[in-house]
Tab-separated table of C-alpha atoms in Angstrom:
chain	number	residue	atom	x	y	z
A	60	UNK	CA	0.000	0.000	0.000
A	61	UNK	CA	1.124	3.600	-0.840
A	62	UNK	CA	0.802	5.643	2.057
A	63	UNK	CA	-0.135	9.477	1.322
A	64	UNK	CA	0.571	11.863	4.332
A	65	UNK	CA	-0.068	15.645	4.074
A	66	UNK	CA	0.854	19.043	5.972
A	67	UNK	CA	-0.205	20.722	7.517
A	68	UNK	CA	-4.338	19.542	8.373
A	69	UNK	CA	-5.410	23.160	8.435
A	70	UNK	CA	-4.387	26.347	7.279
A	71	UNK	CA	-5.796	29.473	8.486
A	72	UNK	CA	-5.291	32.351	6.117
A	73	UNK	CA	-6.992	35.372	4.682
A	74	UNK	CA	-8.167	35.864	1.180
A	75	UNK	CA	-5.258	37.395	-0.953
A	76	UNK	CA	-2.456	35.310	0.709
A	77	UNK	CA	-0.234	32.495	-1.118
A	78	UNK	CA	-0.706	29.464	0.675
A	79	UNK	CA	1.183	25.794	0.025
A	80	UNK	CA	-0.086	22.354	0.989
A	81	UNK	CA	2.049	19.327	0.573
A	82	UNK	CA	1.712	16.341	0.169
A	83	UNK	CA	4.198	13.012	0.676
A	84	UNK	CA	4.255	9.455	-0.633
A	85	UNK	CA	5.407	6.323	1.375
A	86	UNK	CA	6.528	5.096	-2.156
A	87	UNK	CA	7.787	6.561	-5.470
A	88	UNK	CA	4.686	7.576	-7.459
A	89	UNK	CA	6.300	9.209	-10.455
A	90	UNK	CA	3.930	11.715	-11.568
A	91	UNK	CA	0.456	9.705	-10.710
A	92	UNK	CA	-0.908	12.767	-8.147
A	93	UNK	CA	-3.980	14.434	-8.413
A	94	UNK	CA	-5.319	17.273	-6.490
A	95	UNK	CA	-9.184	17.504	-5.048
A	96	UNK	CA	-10.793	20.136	-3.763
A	97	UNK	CA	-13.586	19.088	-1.689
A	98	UNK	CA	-17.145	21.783	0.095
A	99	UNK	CA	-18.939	20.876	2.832
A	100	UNK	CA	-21.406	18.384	1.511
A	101	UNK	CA	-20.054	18.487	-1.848
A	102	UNK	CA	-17.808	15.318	-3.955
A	103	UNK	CA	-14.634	16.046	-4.416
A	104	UNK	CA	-13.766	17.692	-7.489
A	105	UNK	CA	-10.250	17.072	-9.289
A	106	UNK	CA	-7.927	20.319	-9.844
A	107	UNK	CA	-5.004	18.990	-11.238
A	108	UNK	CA	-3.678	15.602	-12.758
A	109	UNK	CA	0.140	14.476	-13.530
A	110	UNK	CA	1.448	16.494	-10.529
A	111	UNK	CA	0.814	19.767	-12.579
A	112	UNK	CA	-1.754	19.501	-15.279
A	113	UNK	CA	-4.855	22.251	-14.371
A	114	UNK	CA	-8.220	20.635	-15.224
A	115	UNK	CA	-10.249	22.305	-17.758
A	116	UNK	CA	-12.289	25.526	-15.839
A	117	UNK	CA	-9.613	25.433	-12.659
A	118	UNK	CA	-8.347	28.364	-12.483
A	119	UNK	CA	-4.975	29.693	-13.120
A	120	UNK	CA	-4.146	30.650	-9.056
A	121	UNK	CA	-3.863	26.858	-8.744
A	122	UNK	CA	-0.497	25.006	-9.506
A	123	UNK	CA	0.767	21.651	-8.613
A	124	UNK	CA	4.161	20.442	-8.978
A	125	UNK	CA	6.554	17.753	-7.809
A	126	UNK	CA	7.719	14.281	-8.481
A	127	UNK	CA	8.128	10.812	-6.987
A	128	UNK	CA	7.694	11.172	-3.687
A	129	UNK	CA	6.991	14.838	-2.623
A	130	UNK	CA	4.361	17.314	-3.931
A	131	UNK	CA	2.443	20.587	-3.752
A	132	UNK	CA	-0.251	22.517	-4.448
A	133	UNK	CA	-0.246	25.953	-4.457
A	134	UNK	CA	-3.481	28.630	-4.116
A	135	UNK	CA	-1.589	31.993	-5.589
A	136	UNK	CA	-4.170	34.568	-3.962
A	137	UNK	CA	-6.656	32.812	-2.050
A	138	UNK	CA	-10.522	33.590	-3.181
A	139	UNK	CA	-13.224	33.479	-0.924
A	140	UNK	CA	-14.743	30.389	-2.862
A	141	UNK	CA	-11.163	28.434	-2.270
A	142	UNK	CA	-11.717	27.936	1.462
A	143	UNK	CA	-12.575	23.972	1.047
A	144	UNK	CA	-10.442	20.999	1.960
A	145	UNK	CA	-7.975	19.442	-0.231
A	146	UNK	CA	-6.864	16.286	-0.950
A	147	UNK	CA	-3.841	14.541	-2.744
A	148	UNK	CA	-4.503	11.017	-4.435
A	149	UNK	CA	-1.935	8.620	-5.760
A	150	UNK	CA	-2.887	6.449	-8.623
A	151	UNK	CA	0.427	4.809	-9.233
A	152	UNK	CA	-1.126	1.906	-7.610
A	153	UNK	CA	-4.779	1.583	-6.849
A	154	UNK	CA	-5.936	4.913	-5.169
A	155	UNK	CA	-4.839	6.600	-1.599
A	156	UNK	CA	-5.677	10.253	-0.673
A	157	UNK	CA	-4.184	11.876	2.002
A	158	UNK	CA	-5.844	12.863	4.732
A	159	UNK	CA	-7.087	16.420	3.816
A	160	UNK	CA	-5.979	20.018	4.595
A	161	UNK	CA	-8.664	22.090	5.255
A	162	UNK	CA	-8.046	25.993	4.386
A	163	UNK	CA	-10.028	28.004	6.519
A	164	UNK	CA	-10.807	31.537	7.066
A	165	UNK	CA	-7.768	33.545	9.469
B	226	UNK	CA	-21.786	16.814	-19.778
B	227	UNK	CA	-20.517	13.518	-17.866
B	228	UNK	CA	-23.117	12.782	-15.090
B	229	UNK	CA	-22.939	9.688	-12.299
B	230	UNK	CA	-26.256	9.511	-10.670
B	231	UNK	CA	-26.537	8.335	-7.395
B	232	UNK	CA	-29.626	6.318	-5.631
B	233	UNK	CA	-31.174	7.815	-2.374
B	234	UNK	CA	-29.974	7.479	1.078
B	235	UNK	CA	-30.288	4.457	2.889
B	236	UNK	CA	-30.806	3.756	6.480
B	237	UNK	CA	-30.896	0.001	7.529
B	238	UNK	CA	-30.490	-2.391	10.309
B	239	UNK	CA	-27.292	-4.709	10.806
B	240	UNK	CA	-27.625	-7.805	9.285
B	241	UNK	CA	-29.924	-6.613	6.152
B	242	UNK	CA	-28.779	-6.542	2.268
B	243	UNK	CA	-28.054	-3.639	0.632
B	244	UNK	CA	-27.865	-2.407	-3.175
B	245	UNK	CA	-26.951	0.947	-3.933
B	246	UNK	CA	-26.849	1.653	-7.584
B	247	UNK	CA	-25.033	4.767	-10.116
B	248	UNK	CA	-26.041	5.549	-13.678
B	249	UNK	CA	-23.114	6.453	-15.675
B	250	UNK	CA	-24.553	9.487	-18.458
B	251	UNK	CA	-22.744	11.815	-21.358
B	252	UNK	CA	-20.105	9.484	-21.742
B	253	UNK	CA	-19.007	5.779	-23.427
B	254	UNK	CA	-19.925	3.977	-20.277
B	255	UNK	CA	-18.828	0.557	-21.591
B	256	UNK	CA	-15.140	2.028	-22.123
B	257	UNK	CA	-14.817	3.591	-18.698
B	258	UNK	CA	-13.823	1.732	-15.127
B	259	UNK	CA	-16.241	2.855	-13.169
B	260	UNK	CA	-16.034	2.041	-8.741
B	261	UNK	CA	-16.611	3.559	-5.631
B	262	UNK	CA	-15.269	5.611	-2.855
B	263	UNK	CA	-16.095	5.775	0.576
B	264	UNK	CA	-15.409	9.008	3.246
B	265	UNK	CA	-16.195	8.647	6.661
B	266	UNK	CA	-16.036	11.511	8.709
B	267	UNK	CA	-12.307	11.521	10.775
B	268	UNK	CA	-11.492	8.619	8.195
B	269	UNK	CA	-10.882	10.369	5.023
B	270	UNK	CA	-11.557	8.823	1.970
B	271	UNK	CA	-10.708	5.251	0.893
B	272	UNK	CA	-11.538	3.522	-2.651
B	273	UNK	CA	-13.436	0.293	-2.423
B	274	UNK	CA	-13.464	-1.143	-5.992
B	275	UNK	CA	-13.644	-0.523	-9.255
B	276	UNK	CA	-15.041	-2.452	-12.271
B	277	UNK	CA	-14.967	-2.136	-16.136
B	278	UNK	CA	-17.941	-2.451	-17.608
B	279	UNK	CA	-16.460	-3.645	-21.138
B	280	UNK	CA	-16.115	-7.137	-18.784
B	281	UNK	CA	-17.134	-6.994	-15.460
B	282	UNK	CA	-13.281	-7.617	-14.624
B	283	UNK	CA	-13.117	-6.227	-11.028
B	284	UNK	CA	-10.731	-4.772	-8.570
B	285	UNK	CA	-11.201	-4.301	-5.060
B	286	UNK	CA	-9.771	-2.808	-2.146
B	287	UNK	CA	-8.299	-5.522	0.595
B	288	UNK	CA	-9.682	-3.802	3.288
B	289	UNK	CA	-13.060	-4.431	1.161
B	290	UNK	CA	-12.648	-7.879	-0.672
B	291	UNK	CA	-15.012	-10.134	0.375
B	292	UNK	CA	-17.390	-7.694	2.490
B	293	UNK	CA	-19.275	-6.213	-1.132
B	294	UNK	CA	-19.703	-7.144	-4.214
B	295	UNK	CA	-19.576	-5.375	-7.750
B	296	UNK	CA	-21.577	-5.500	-10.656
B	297	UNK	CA	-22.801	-3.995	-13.417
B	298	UNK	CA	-25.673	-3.372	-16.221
B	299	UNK	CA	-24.563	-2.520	-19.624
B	300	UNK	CA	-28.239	-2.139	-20.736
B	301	UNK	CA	-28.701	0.656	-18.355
B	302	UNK	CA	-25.321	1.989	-17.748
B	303	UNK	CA	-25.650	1.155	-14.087
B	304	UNK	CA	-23.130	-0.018	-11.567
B	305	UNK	CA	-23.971	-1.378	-8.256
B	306	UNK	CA	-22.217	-1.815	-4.582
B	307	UNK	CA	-24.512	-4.457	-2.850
B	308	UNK	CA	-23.491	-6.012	1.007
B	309	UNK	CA	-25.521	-9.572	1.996
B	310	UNK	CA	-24.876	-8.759	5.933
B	311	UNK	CA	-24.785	-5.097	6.491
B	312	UNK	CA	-22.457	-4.006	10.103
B	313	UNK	CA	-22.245	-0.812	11.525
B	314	UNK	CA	-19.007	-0.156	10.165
B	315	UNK	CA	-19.709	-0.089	6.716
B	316	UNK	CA	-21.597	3.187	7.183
B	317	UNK	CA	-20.425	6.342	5.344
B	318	UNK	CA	-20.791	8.241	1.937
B	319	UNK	CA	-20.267	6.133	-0.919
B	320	UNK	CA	-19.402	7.884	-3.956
B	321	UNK	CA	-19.425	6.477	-7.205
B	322	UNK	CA	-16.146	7.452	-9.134
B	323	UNK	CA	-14.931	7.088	-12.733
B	324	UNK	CA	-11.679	5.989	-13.712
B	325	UNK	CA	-11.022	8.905	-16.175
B	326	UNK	CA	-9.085	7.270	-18.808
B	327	UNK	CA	-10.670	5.003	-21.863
B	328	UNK	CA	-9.870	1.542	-20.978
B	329	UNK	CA	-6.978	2.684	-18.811
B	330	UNK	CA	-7.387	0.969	-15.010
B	331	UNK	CA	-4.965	3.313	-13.404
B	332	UNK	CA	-5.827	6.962	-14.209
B	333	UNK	CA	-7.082	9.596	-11.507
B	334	UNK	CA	-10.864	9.308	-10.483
B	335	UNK	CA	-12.062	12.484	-12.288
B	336	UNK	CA	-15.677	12.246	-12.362
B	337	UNK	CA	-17.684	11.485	-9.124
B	338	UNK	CA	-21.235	10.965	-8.424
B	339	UNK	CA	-22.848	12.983	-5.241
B	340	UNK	CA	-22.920	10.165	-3.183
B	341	UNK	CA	-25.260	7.847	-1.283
B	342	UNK	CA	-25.383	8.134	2.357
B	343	UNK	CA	-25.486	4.546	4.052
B	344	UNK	CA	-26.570	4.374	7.821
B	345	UNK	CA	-26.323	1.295	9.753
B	346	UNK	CA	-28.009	1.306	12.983
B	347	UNK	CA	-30.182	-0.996	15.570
């Protein structure tokens, strides 16, 4: 089993700011990492493929980037609608997700 | 637009069957792997299984093999999750997830239904 661990849980910042989550494999994963973003009572809905690749309508403030073993996604000017929590997935073998960062409201 | 439509919430007793069901829509269903996800609140989310329609050929989860079962109606586009002995434990969201690449079993789970809340209580 892959293991998927990410930091930090939550994130308290203010709309504007640059924030980072990261996200690390217990095994090499080459470039099988998505990104989720996930509302209250809302599925999950994927951001980014391939460690970097922005789904279609996702806009540009996201980027994701790494290899292997660590990753990140970065919110370049938090929006009001981008408080949510995310998740990393591996699909280099099966599917893990991290355990979610949530990005609250400072 | 790709749709995966979900049956109702279910609330049940340990010990009775179960059959939850998700209608795969706007898209080749036959050529996608189709499966399920569940999230448990302070449990995150963990897939279950997965099956291609083309065949029925199915993967699951170990921490799942053996407690559900899998299937799947062409016909209809419909896949299923069904239990024969519902527990407590297997209470949670279950979303249904596509595998997002044609005939591809390992590919990121880009489309996802708006899941089925199961409750299992006496």
């Amino acid at each position: 089993d892959i293991q998927m661990t990410q930091s930090p849980s939550t994130l308290s910042a203010s709309v504007g700011d640059r924030v980072t989550i990261t996200c690390r494999a217990s095994h090499n994963v080459n470039l099988y990492l998505a990104w989720f973003q996930q509302k209250p009572g809302r599925a999950p809905k994927m951001l980014i493929q391939r460690s970097s690749i922005l789904e279609s309508g996702v806009p540009s403030r996201f980027s994701g980037s790494g290899t292997g073993i660590e990753f990140t996604l970065t919110i370049a000017g938090l929006q009001p609608d981008d408080f949510a929590t995310y998740y990393c997935q591996q699909y280099k073998s099966y599917w893990t997700f991290g355990q979610g960062t949530k990005v609250e409201i400072k | 637009e790709v749709m995966l439509t979900q049956s109702a919430e279910e609330v049940k007793e340990p010990g009775e069957p179960l059959k939850i069901s998700c209608r795969g829509s706007g898209y080749s269903f036959s050529a996608f792997w189709i499966g399920w996800v569940r999230q448990v609140a302070g449990k995150g989310l963990e897939w279950v299984g997965v099956i291609y329609p083309g065949d029925s050929n199915t993967r699951y989860s170990p921490s799942f093999e053996g407690q559900v079962t899998m299937s799947v109606d062409k016909a209809s586009s419909t896949a299923t999750l069904q239990w024969n002995n519902l527990k407590a434990s297997d209470s949670g969201m279950y979303y249904c997830v596509r595998v997002g690449e044609m005939n591809v079993l390992l590919a990121p789970l880009d489309q996802w239904g708006h899941a089925t809340l199961v409750t299992v209580s006496s």
